[in-house]
């Protein structure tokens, strides 16, 4: 009722505004000036007009959607024949809450922009008188006053030239307008809860006061708090739905002071964020996939040798059924706790804005080197170089009882992270969009699937009896199992090289050789019955030194970026390249554009495209529109695009570029380079 009464008063004030204007002089609680970007627009072009508004101290104007109260600015144009006016464009607003009523306002100077289209065929020197009446509401925290301004400006048809100082002012005003996001958003309404998922790269900057300003009337409850969470390459906004469920929600995502993105969200499926309602069918499907994925992970080369040796040790021990069950439970606990810990850390990183995925720790070369040395040592142990089995080592570290089985399970789970099996991708992908409780349930399923074979061995005596009887063949089988572990070590060395370059990979192999020499010496001592000596502490020292030093090696990322040959975009550089007759590929990107990043990683920055461009002599120009550079924005608009991504191909003999689709393929670019 309070909101309805305020709106009724504001509406009556607006109706009374024309009469009030006729009876009394204009008030100046909000000073407004009309400025044209050029006083001499060329025929067939657009000229931008600016409504430069400056409220008195303590007063504020309103955004296009004023919120719970207020009115948007209304314009009544008087234009020469053939001249048309476009819609008002508003800068990113701020919020003002008064007595539980949310207002979207401008508390300081702000500028609204509108374009006039000048028709073709006008003779230079033709006068174009433009008049406009602006009706708006201006308020303090206690008082609202409807005001009217009669504004006029006279333009003259000319060459469209723009003075540098005028250009600079308009460029500054345009930078405060919301930029097109370039990717479709989605929203869902569940009872009175609204969720909006906005594509937003995980590494793009987002201010602490980020907020979604809805343009669609009554789609959201304006005064309700908004909960913003980052989930990889999406931003999830959760708030209370409005009174009118829409088919589409338009709005502005404020990412920083005076910076924002224009968002268009269509109705669709949007998973709830942390704390939201759980989609149990999706969660249970993901749980089933995780169980199968974890089960099949046991046949991967990084897990199968450990599982096999642990299973054979259980068969050889001849202990009681109770002991077998305790071993199985301890092994399962080790696997599940490590998988849950890795999953929980991953979810925490994603909630903080990281794009971390499963095996996120493998992005750190220190972890890769540690795994390389550990797997290499296990492979040497299986090959018979020294006699210290991982379960026995774990038992000594953990003490008596089932500690060895627990540590073996933890070791198996940790070593399993570089491997990926069937069903895992879909299950873990679902875990990334489920609430944290359901996501952890998926990781629990993955751990149970990984531990399931040994768990069944512990609880099903028939399976233990089906295992081969112990004998001399176990020595040969154990050496055979070293082969997949050596292959895993080679794969880890390759990953290390991808992160740190060939120098880093060579350093890692030298550390592996040092570990191998220490373990060989330990094996020689064992043959003579002298024990392990200081071999194990020496291995730890070698690993620590290696992990400390590996961070100093630079990866090939910078070299790959330079190899693409991309130069910063400028119209002058483009003109120079075109004058030489070189084919040119121009692309415009932004940190907040997910489509841009996908095209860059999957297509533009690949070796196939780089090699094709190099062979075809193609010059590459890259324009970064993250900050809404006005000069770049004008260039983009000239190609009938409102934002990024924009991809242009300039062939050798053509005057005009070819505008490429927003989704690129490698075949598309390599084919163009060959023409």
XYZ file of C-alpha atoms in Angstrom:
675
model
C 0.000 0.000 0.000
C 2.869 2.365 0.791
C 4.403 1.734 -2.624
C 1.027 2.151 -4.362
C 0.400 5.462 -2.606
C 3.816 6.794 -3.576
C 3.310 5.834 -7.200
C -0.156 7.461 -7.229
C 1.255 10.723 -5.891
C 4.101 10.646 -8.422
C 1.633 9.954 -11.244
C -0.608 12.852 -10.228
C 2.443 15.102 -10.031
C 3.450 14.043 -13.517
C -0.028 14.784 -14.871
C 0.083 18.172 -13.226
C 3.518 18.995 -14.606
C 2.361 20.554 -17.910
C -0.181 22.750 -16.109
C 2.352 23.727 -13.483
C 4.807 24.589 -16.194
C 2.291 26.843 -17.907
C 1.483 28.693 -14.695
C 4.917 29.196 -13.140
C 8.524 29.528 -14.253
C 10.785 26.534 -14.593
C 12.435 25.316 -11.446
C 16.090 24.364 -11.435
C 16.460 21.569 -8.929
C 17.905 19.688 -11.909
C 19.794 21.786 -14.451
C 19.714 20.308 -17.953
C 21.684 21.405 -21.020
C 21.355 20.060 -24.571
C 24.645 19.500 -26.428
C 25.243 18.041 -29.909
C 28.338 15.992 -30.700
C 28.607 17.903 -33.971
C 26.823 21.088 -35.026
C 27.264 20.172 -38.704
C 25.966 16.609 -39.240
C 26.435 15.121 -42.694
C 23.413 13.891 -44.690
C 22.553 10.233 -44.061
C 24.364 10.052 -40.713
C 23.533 9.996 -37.035
C 24.284 12.794 -34.627
C 24.292 12.156 -30.890
C 22.653 14.652 -28.557
C 23.489 14.770 -24.860
C 21.122 15.804 -22.085
C 23.670 16.959 -19.511
C 21.924 16.871 -16.120
C 23.252 18.356 -12.885
C 21.019 18.005 -9.792
C 21.335 20.454 -6.932
C 23.044 19.110 -3.788
C 20.721 16.718 -1.991
C 18.561 16.096 -5.092
C 18.600 13.148 -7.484
C 17.224 12.133 -10.882
C 15.926 8.736 -11.970
C 17.030 5.857 -14.190
C 14.821 4.505 -16.984
C 13.314 2.027 -14.504
C 13.063 4.184 -11.376
C 12.412 1.209 -9.089
C 9.629 1.204 -6.510
C 9.059 4.946 -6.938
C 9.826 7.760 -9.343
C 9.311 8.329 -13.055
C 11.531 7.959 -16.087
C 12.331 10.954 -18.264
C 9.856 11.630 -21.076
C 10.788 13.554 -24.230
C 8.512 15.338 -26.690
C 10.504 16.167 -29.849
C 9.882 18.848 -32.449
C 12.074 17.906 -35.404
C 12.611 19.011 -39.009
C 10.958 16.924 -41.696
C 12.707 13.584 -42.221
C 14.733 13.757 -39.002
C 13.972 10.993 -36.469
C 15.028 10.513 -32.869
C 16.089 7.312 -31.148
C 15.503 6.162 -27.588
C 17.243 7.666 -24.614
C 20.319 5.803 -23.439
C 20.977 5.887 -19.705
C 24.269 5.487 -17.826
C 24.619 2.913 -15.041
C 22.619 4.143 -12.015
C 23.061 3.806 -8.267
C 20.662 2.657 -5.541
C 18.811 4.641 -2.910
C 16.699 2.876 -0.268
C 14.225 5.069 1.618
C 11.858 3.530 4.183
C 12.033 0.151 2.466
C 11.427 1.630 -0.993
C 14.158 0.974 -3.577
C 14.996 3.805 -5.986
C 17.346 3.594 -8.978
C 18.782 7.069 -9.195
C 21.597 9.451 -10.096
C 22.845 11.392 -7.097
C 25.352 13.510 -8.994
C 25.824 14.859 -12.541
C 24.813 12.426 -15.254
C 24.228 12.488 -18.994
C 21.558 10.851 -21.139
C 22.244 10.301 -24.841
C 19.940 10.098 -27.849
C 20.674 9.814 -31.566
C 19.073 11.834 -34.362
C 19.065 10.356 -37.865
C 19.656 12.994 -40.551
C 18.071 11.958 -43.871
C 19.949 11.621 -47.153
C 19.740 14.280 -49.835
C 19.886 17.411 -47.690
C 21.861 20.310 -49.116
C 24.885 21.477 -47.091
C 23.972 24.610 -45.191
C 20.387 23.484 -44.548
C 19.251 24.584 -41.102
C 17.925 21.889 -38.756
C 16.149 23.438 -35.741
C 15.645 20.863 -32.989
C 13.396 21.409 -29.988
C 12.526 19.002 -27.223
C 10.496 19.173 -24.094
C 11.778 17.067 -21.205
C 9.484 16.043 -18.361
C 11.130 14.371 -15.391
C 10.925 13.916 -11.650
C 13.601 15.210 -9.310
C 13.587 14.376 -5.607
C 15.276 14.676 -2.262
C 14.891 12.033 0.432
C 11.727 13.827 1.622
C 10.364 15.767 -1.358
C 9.652 15.150 -5.067
C 9.095 17.861 -7.656
C 8.088 17.263 -11.305
C 9.998 19.591 -13.605
C 9.870 20.455 -17.275
C 12.595 21.869 -19.479
C 12.190 23.336 -22.940
C 15.441 22.752 -24.786
C 16.462 23.760 -28.282
C 19.472 23.552 -30.538
C 20.118 24.501 -34.144
C 22.154 22.215 -36.385
C 23.383 22.920 -39.890
C 23.924 20.217 -42.508
C 27.647 19.966 -43.147
C 30.545 17.522 -43.277
C 29.978 15.869 -39.891
C 33.258 17.079 -38.411
C 33.603 16.852 -34.625
C 35.792 19.138 -32.541
C 38.367 17.218 -30.459
C 37.151 18.627 -27.138
C 33.534 17.738 -27.998
C 34.616 14.237 -29.054
C 36.416 13.727 -25.741
C 33.343 14.775 -23.733
C 31.035 12.416 -25.618
C 33.522 9.565 -25.374
C 33.589 9.987 -21.587
C 29.790 9.941 -21.456
C 29.582 6.837 -23.666
C 31.951 4.957 -21.376
C 29.358 5.259 -18.604
C 26.708 3.523 -20.700
C 26.261 -0.233 -20.148
C 28.121 -2.258 -22.774
C 26.451 -5.183 -24.594
C 27.319 -8.456 -22.892
C 27.474 -10.422 -26.149
C 26.237 -13.671 -24.574
C 22.735 -14.816 -23.709
C 21.764 -15.073 -20.049
C 19.056 -17.272 -18.553
C 16.613 -16.930 -15.696
C 14.263 -19.194 -13.787
C 11.504 -18.468 -11.295
C 10.641 -21.054 -8.646
C 7.667 -19.925 -6.587
C 8.794 -16.515 -5.314
C 12.529 -17.037 -5.936
C 14.207 -15.719 -9.068
C 17.597 -16.890 -10.335
C 19.530 -15.253 -13.184
C 22.643 -16.903 -14.634
C 24.853 -14.433 -16.510
C 27.876 -15.601 -18.553
C 30.856 -13.884 -16.949
C 34.446 -15.204 -17.173
C 35.942 -16.323 -13.899
C 39.007 -14.101 -14.331
C 37.025 -10.935 -15.198
C 37.019 -8.223 -12.550
C 33.823 -7.712 -10.557
C 33.423 -4.923 -8.020
C 32.347 -5.487 -4.427
C 29.133 -3.516 -5.015
C 28.067 -5.477 -8.099
C 24.305 -5.365 -8.608
C 21.700 -6.274 -11.210
C 19.369 -3.398 -12.155
C 16.245 -4.831 -13.818
C 14.727 -2.930 -16.725
C 11.763 -5.268 -17.128
C 9.067 -3.810 -14.888
C 8.040 -5.872 -11.838
C 10.058 -8.914 -12.912
C 11.954 -8.746 -9.604
C 11.186 -7.351 -6.179
C 13.323 -4.233 -6.235
C 13.786 -3.848 -2.475
C 14.700 -7.508 -1.933
C 18.389 -8.219 -1.324
C 20.371 -9.787 -4.154
C 22.787 -12.649 -3.613
C 25.585 -12.758 -6.203
C 27.858 -15.788 -6.413
C 30.528 -16.652 -8.954
C 30.548 -20.180 -10.306
C 33.310 -20.581 -12.846
C 32.347 -18.715 -16.002
C 28.944 -17.642 -14.795
C 27.536 -15.175 -12.295
C 24.453 -16.339 -10.407
C 22.019 -13.744 -9.055
C 19.382 -14.922 -6.592
C 16.642 -12.633 -5.347
C 12.891 -12.459 -4.818
C 10.682 -12.612 -7.896
C 8.341 -9.755 -8.717
C 4.597 -9.648 -9.229
C 4.679 -10.119 -13.017
C 6.571 -13.259 -14.151
C 8.020 -12.254 -17.550
C 9.066 -14.199 -20.619
C 12.317 -12.222 -20.685
C 14.262 -10.067 -18.241
C 16.341 -7.142 -19.462
C 18.617 -5.219 -17.172
C 22.070 -3.887 -16.400
C 24.748 -5.699 -14.401
C 26.829 -3.051 -12.631
C 30.367 -4.456 -12.476
C 32.161 -1.385 -11.080
C 31.342 2.282 -10.369
C 29.941 3.785 -13.591
C 30.580 0.518 -15.468
C 28.017 -2.078 -16.460
C 26.842 -4.669 -18.973
C 23.486 -4.802 -20.751
C 21.930 -8.201 -19.990
C 19.129 -10.002 -21.841
C 17.962 -13.140 -20.044
C 15.567 -15.699 -21.520
C 13.583 -18.155 -19.429
C 15.437 -21.453 -19.041
C 16.988 -23.891 -16.596
C 19.153 -22.248 -13.943
C 20.617 -24.409 -11.192
C 20.341 -22.986 -7.696
C 23.442 -21.664 -6.033
C 24.790 -22.639 -2.636
C 21.966 -22.856 -0.196
C 19.288 -23.046 -2.883
C 16.829 -25.819 -3.519
C 18.435 -29.021 -4.739
C 17.375 -30.511 -8.041
C 17.346 -34.075 -6.701
C 16.769 -35.865 -10.028
C 19.820 -34.115 -11.482
C 21.805 -34.733 -8.299
C 20.976 -38.446 -8.234
C 21.807 -38.805 -11.924
C 25.165 -37.145 -11.299
C 25.712 -39.404 -8.287
C 25.146 -42.494 -10.428
C 27.560 -41.210 -13.055
C 30.152 -40.484 -10.376
C 29.849 -44.014 -8.958
C 30.381 -45.553 -12.395
C 33.187 -43.120 -13.188
C 34.985 -43.897 -9.925
C 34.550 -47.624 -10.453
C 36.033 -47.483 -13.968
C 38.843 -45.290 -12.679
C 40.292 -48.407 -11.061
C 41.415 -49.747 -14.435
C 43.382 -46.593 -15.253
C 47.180 -46.987 -15.242
C 47.589 -44.665 -12.285
C 45.283 -46.680 -9.976
C 45.244 -50.293 -11.163
C 48.725 -51.265 -9.877
C 48.006 -49.970 -6.352
C 44.612 -51.656 -6.223
C 46.051 -54.928 -7.533
C 48.848 -55.072 -4.986
C 46.520 -54.172 -2.136
C 44.055 -56.866 -3.207
C 46.811 -59.498 -3.452
C 48.194 -58.494 -0.059
C 44.723 -59.060 1.416
C 44.527 -62.506 -0.175
C 48.033 -63.431 0.944
C 47.630 -62.305 4.546
C 45.200 -65.079 5.456
C 43.709 -62.939 8.209
C 40.195 -63.273 9.529
C 37.069 -61.956 7.836
C 36.869 -59.216 10.479
C 40.370 -58.066 9.604
C 39.487 -57.992 5.894
C 36.433 -55.838 6.605
C 38.472 -53.428 8.716
C 41.062 -53.147 5.955
C 38.340 -52.482 3.386
C 36.677 -49.804 5.513
C 39.994 -48.103 6.238
C 40.935 -48.109 2.545
C 37.501 -46.706 1.653
C 37.815 -43.990 4.302
C 41.165 -42.908 2.893
C 39.802 -42.732 -0.660
C 36.575 -40.941 0.236
C 38.168 -38.360 2.535
C 40.758 -37.351 -0.061
C 38.157 -37.107 -2.840
C 35.812 -35.071 -0.608
C 38.683 -32.806 0.438
C 39.705 -32.153 -3.168
C 36.085 -31.602 -4.184
C 35.441 -29.248 -1.267
C 38.524 -27.166 -2.011
C 37.520 -27.004 -5.671
C 34.008 -25.798 -4.801
C 35.460 -23.200 -2.449
C 37.777 -21.870 -5.141
C 34.915 -21.637 -7.628
C 32.742 -19.807 -5.105
C 35.596 -17.310 -4.731
C 35.571 -16.684 -8.487
C 38.133 -19.179 -9.734
C 37.491 -21.366 -12.772
C 38.955 -24.377 -10.959
C 37.767 -27.776 -12.103
C 38.465 -31.381 -11.122
C 42.199 -31.954 -10.718
C 42.585 -28.189 -10.220
C 45.777 -28.833 -8.253
C 47.414 -30.066 -11.444
C 47.548 -26.458 -12.623
C 50.392 -25.939 -10.147
C 53.740 -27.264 -11.470
C 54.871 -27.999 -7.910
C 52.048 -30.506 -7.498
C 52.852 -32.018 -10.892
C 56.505 -32.450 -9.913
C 55.552 -34.035 -6.590
C 53.245 -36.494 -8.351
C 55.941 -37.236 -10.929
C 58.489 -38.087 -8.230
C 55.959 -40.105 -6.212
C 54.734 -42.142 -9.190
C 58.302 -42.683 -10.393
C 59.291 -43.969 -6.941
C 56.301 -46.333 -6.866
C 57.225 -47.587 -10.347
C 60.815 -48.285 -9.210
C 59.473 -50.122 -6.181
C 57.229 -52.284 -8.349
C 60.149 -52.941 -10.696
C 62.110 -54.382 -7.739
C 64.756 -51.684 -7.365
C 64.086 -51.489 -3.637
C 61.815 -53.345 -1.240
C 59.559 -50.854 0.459
C 55.937 -51.389 -0.562
C 53.606 -48.376 -0.301
C 51.223 -50.170 2.149
C 54.114 -51.039 4.484
C 55.406 -47.476 4.322
C 51.938 -46.146 5.012
C 51.567 -48.567 7.915
C 54.784 -47.354 9.499
C 53.712 -43.721 9.096
C 50.201 -44.323 10.423
C 50.999 -46.795 13.168
C 49.501 -50.175 13.839
C 46.043 -51.375 12.854
C 44.404 -50.361 9.613
C 46.483 -47.219 9.145
C 48.297 -48.775 6.199
C 45.055 -49.446 4.355
C 43.832 -45.910 5.077
C 47.046 -44.335 3.735
C 47.001 -46.619 0.684
C 43.447 -45.506 -0.105
C 44.418 -41.870 0.307
C 47.425 -42.436 -1.949
C 45.297 -44.128 -4.601
C 42.771 -41.276 -4.580
C 45.452 -38.592 -4.809
C 47.302 -40.318 -7.627
C 44.002 -40.891 -9.446
C 43.387 -37.162 -9.981
C 45.412 -36.953 -13.234
C 43.253 -39.717 -14.698
C 39.812 -39.265 -16.228
C 37.435 -42.085 -16.947
C 34.065 -42.517 -18.659
C 31.025 -40.950 -16.949
C 33.245 -38.653 -14.873
C 32.994 -35.619 -17.156
C 29.199 -35.407 -17.103
C 28.970 -36.174 -13.383
C 31.581 -33.639 -12.326
C 30.180 -31.081 -14.746
C 26.810 -31.440 -13.025
C 28.496 -31.086 -9.641
C 29.754 -27.648 -10.633
C 26.226 -26.261 -11.022
C 24.547 -28.066 -8.116
C 24.290 -26.621 -4.586
C 27.292 -27.481 -2.455
C 25.484 -30.199 -0.490
C 24.501 -32.045 -3.665
C 27.931 -31.398 -5.207
C 29.683 -32.997 -2.248
C 27.289 -35.938 -2.592
C 28.573 -36.370 -6.159
C 32.175 -36.359 -4.939
C 31.210 -38.873 -2.269
C 29.882 -41.093 -5.062
C 33.142 -40.725 -6.962
C 35.128 -41.791 -3.897
C 32.845 -44.747 -3.197
C 33.110 -45.866 -6.808
C 36.894 -45.705 -6.642
C 36.956 -47.701 -3.386
C 34.197 -50.143 -4.356
C 36.365 -53.043 -5.682
C 38.450 -53.280 -2.516
C 35.366 -52.690 -0.370
C 33.681 -55.699 -2.017
C 36.798 -57.802 -1.512
C 36.691 -57.042 2.195
C 33.010 -57.854 2.667
C 32.469 -60.696 0.161
C 34.546 -63.789 1.103
C 33.743 -65.454 -2.234
C 35.582 -62.681 -4.067
C 38.644 -63.123 -1.854
C 38.605 -66.873 -2.490
C 38.441 -66.191 -6.242
C 41.753 -64.343 -6.139
C 44.782 -66.355 -7.408
C 46.691 -68.234 -4.783
C 49.936 -66.554 -3.713
C 53.075 -67.868 -5.359
C 56.246 -67.060 -7.240
C 54.206 -65.594 -10.082
C 53.458 -62.542 -7.900
C 57.008 -61.212 -8.342
C 56.695 -61.160 -12.119
C 53.181 -59.704 -11.919
C 54.425 -56.965 -9.631
C 57.169 -56.009 -12.114
C 54.609 -56.030 -14.894
C 52.539 -53.529 -12.910
C 55.470 -51.096 -12.946
C 54.864 -50.478 -16.667
C 51.599 -48.497 -16.279
C 53.192 -46.538 -13.428
C 56.165 -45.620 -15.625
C 53.696 -44.570 -18.332
C 51.899 -42.383 -15.794
C 55.231 -40.792 -14.851
C 55.913 -40.050 -18.530
C 52.478 -38.444 -18.842
C 53.151 -36.282 -15.792
C 56.518 -35.218 -17.249
C 54.691 -34.183 -20.416
C 52.193 -32.135 -18.369
C 55.074 -30.523 -16.489
C 56.671 -29.573 -19.804
C 53.448 -28.000 -20.962
C 53.407 -25.789 -17.864
C 57.088 -24.945 -17.469
C 58.567 -25.530 -20.932
C 61.296 -27.939 -21.935
C 63.684 -26.513 -19.326
C 61.179 -27.233 -16.573
C 60.551 -30.739 -17.875
C 64.309 -31.428 -18.013
C 64.662 -30.189 -14.434
C 61.829 -32.483 -13.345
C 63.468 -35.477 -15.006
C 66.761 -34.611 -13.259
C 64.919 -34.622 -9.918
C 63.419 -37.999 -10.832
C 66.904 -39.305 -11.647
C 68.166 -38.043 -8.275
C 65.302 -39.833 -6.511
C 66.061 -42.966 -8.521
C 69.739 -42.921 -7.519
C 68.846 -42.505 -3.841
C 66.356 -45.375 -3.986
C 68.836 -47.546 -5.896
C 71.339 -46.955 -3.118
C 68.702 -47.888 -0.566
C 67.962 -51.088 -2.492
C 71.660 -52.020 -2.484
C 71.764 -51.525 1.299
C 68.696 -53.718 1.729
C 70.367 -56.544 -0.203
C 73.257 -56.435 2.285
C 70.808 -56.329 5.205
C 71.789 -52.796 6.276
C 68.328 -51.197 6.288
C 67.162 -48.002 4.642
C 69.689 -45.592 6.107
C 68.981 -41.941 5.353
C 67.455 -42.656 1.941
C 63.923 -41.591 2.818
C 64.940 -38.203 4.325
C 67.154 -37.620 1.278
C 64.178 -38.303 -1.026
C 62.100 -35.767 0.893
C 64.904 -33.185 0.617
C 65.208 -33.752 -3.142
C 61.439 -33.401 -3.570
C 61.338 -30.220 -1.462
C 64.198 -28.606 -3.388
C 62.618 -29.573 -6.686
C 59.208 -28.150 -5.759
C 60.856 -24.924 -4.588
C 62.878 -24.489 -7.773
C 60.295 -25.571 -10.365
C 58.269 -22.385 -9.847
C 61.178 -20.397 -11.347
C 60.702 -21.903 -14.786
C 58.454 -19.906 -17.086
C 55.964 -21.814 -19.153
C 55.540 -21.431 -22.889
C 52.307 -19.448 -22.450
C 53.916 -16.107 -23.200
C 55.763 -17.543 -26.167
C 52.556 -19.008 -27.551
C 50.790 -15.672 -27.192
C 53.616 -13.929 -29.085
C 53.635 -16.657 -31.710
C 50.079 -15.768 -32.700
C 51.434 -12.519 -34.141
C 48.506 -10.496 -32.808
C 49.037 -6.750 -32.562
C 46.885 -4.261 -30.639
C 44.114 -2.947 -32.843
C 44.110 0.604 -34.119
C 42.492 2.008 -37.221
C 45.822 3.506 -38.275
C 47.539 0.122 -38.105
C 44.657 -1.516 -39.985
C 44.924 1.126 -42.726
C 48.672 0.564 -43.020
C 48.245 -3.199 -43.347
C 45.496 -2.774 -45.945
C 47.723 -0.412 -47.919
C 50.327 -3.179 -48.143
C 47.697 -5.514 -49.534
C 48.068 -8.017 -46.707
C 45.088 -10.130 -45.609
C 44.045 -9.109 -42.116
C 42.072 -10.889 -39.408
C 40.658 -8.504 -36.803
C 38.925 -9.657 -33.650
C 37.425 -7.708 -30.768
C 37.206 -9.229 -27.309
C 36.567 -8.314 -23.673
C 37.370 -9.891 -20.324
C 33.664 -10.278 -19.544
C 32.768 -11.963 -22.859
C 32.550 -15.755 -22.449
C 31.975 -16.367 -26.159
C 35.134 -14.397 -26.908
C 37.231 -16.489 -24.532
C 35.894 -19.768 -25.908
C 36.705 -18.736 -29.488
C 40.188 -17.582 -28.485
C 41.155 -20.731 -26.580
C 39.471 -23.249 -28.874
C 40.154 -21.637 -32.264
C 42.200 -18.443 -32.599
C 45.100 -19.410 -30.321
C 45.472 -22.977 -31.606
C 48.545 -24.150 -33.478
C 46.507 -25.025 -36.588
C 45.191 -21.487 -36.985
C 48.507 -19.828 -36.101
C 50.353 -21.960 -38.644
C 47.739 -21.292 -41.332
C 47.916 -17.541 -40.720
C 51.719 -17.627 -40.837
C 51.722 -19.591 -44.096
C 49.179 -17.223 -45.662
C 50.879 -14.044 -44.496
C 47.814 -13.036 -42.506
C 48.193 -10.113 -40.107
C 46.208 -10.370 -36.861
C 44.884 -7.380 -34.927
C 43.216 -7.806 -31.516
C 41.019 -5.155 -29.943
C 40.352 -5.280 -26.187
C 36.991 -3.645 -25.473
C 36.897 -4.530 -21.769
C 36.789 -0.877 -20.697
C 34.369 0.153 -23.443
C 36.902 2.217 -25.407
C 34.682 4.698 -27.320
C 36.886 4.836 -30.423
C 36.785 1.056 -30.666
C 33.061 1.122 -29.968
C 32.448 3.441 -32.923
C 34.430 1.113 -35.166
C 32.351 -1.852 -33.965
C 29.096 0.031 -34.557
C 30.125 0.854 -38.119
C 29.961 -2.880 -38.801
C 26.375 -3.116 -37.520
C 27.331 -4.712 -34.222
C 26.465 -3.404 -30.791
C 29.276 -5.203 -28.976
C 31.691 -8.088 -28.888
C 32.564 -10.579 -30.169
C 33.210 -9.154 -33.612
C 35.418 -10.954 -36.155
C 36.428 -9.306 -39.415
C 38.268 -10.818 -42.352
C 39.952 -8.484 -44.852
C 40.968 -10.440 -47.985
C 43.813 -9.204 -50.149
C 41.761 -7.738 -52.979
C 38.558 -6.633 -51.221
C 37.755 -3.135 -50.007
C 35.167 -4.200 -47.431
C 35.670 -6.823 -44.743
C 33.693 -9.971 -44.320
C 31.919 -10.159 -40.961
C 32.420 -13.678 -39.591
C 29.963 -15.562 -37.355
C 30.208 -15.099 -33.600
C 31.077 -18.789 -33.188
C 34.285 -19.650 -35.031
C 35.774 -22.965 -36.121
C 39.367 -23.838 -36.911
C 38.359 -25.027 -40.367
C 36.726 -21.678 -41.099
C 39.865 -19.657 -40.285
C 42.349 -22.034 -41.893
C 40.248 -22.052 -45.079
C 40.229 -18.239 -45.153
C 43.989 -18.139 -44.667
C 44.442 -20.414 -47.675
C 42.402 -18.243 -50.063
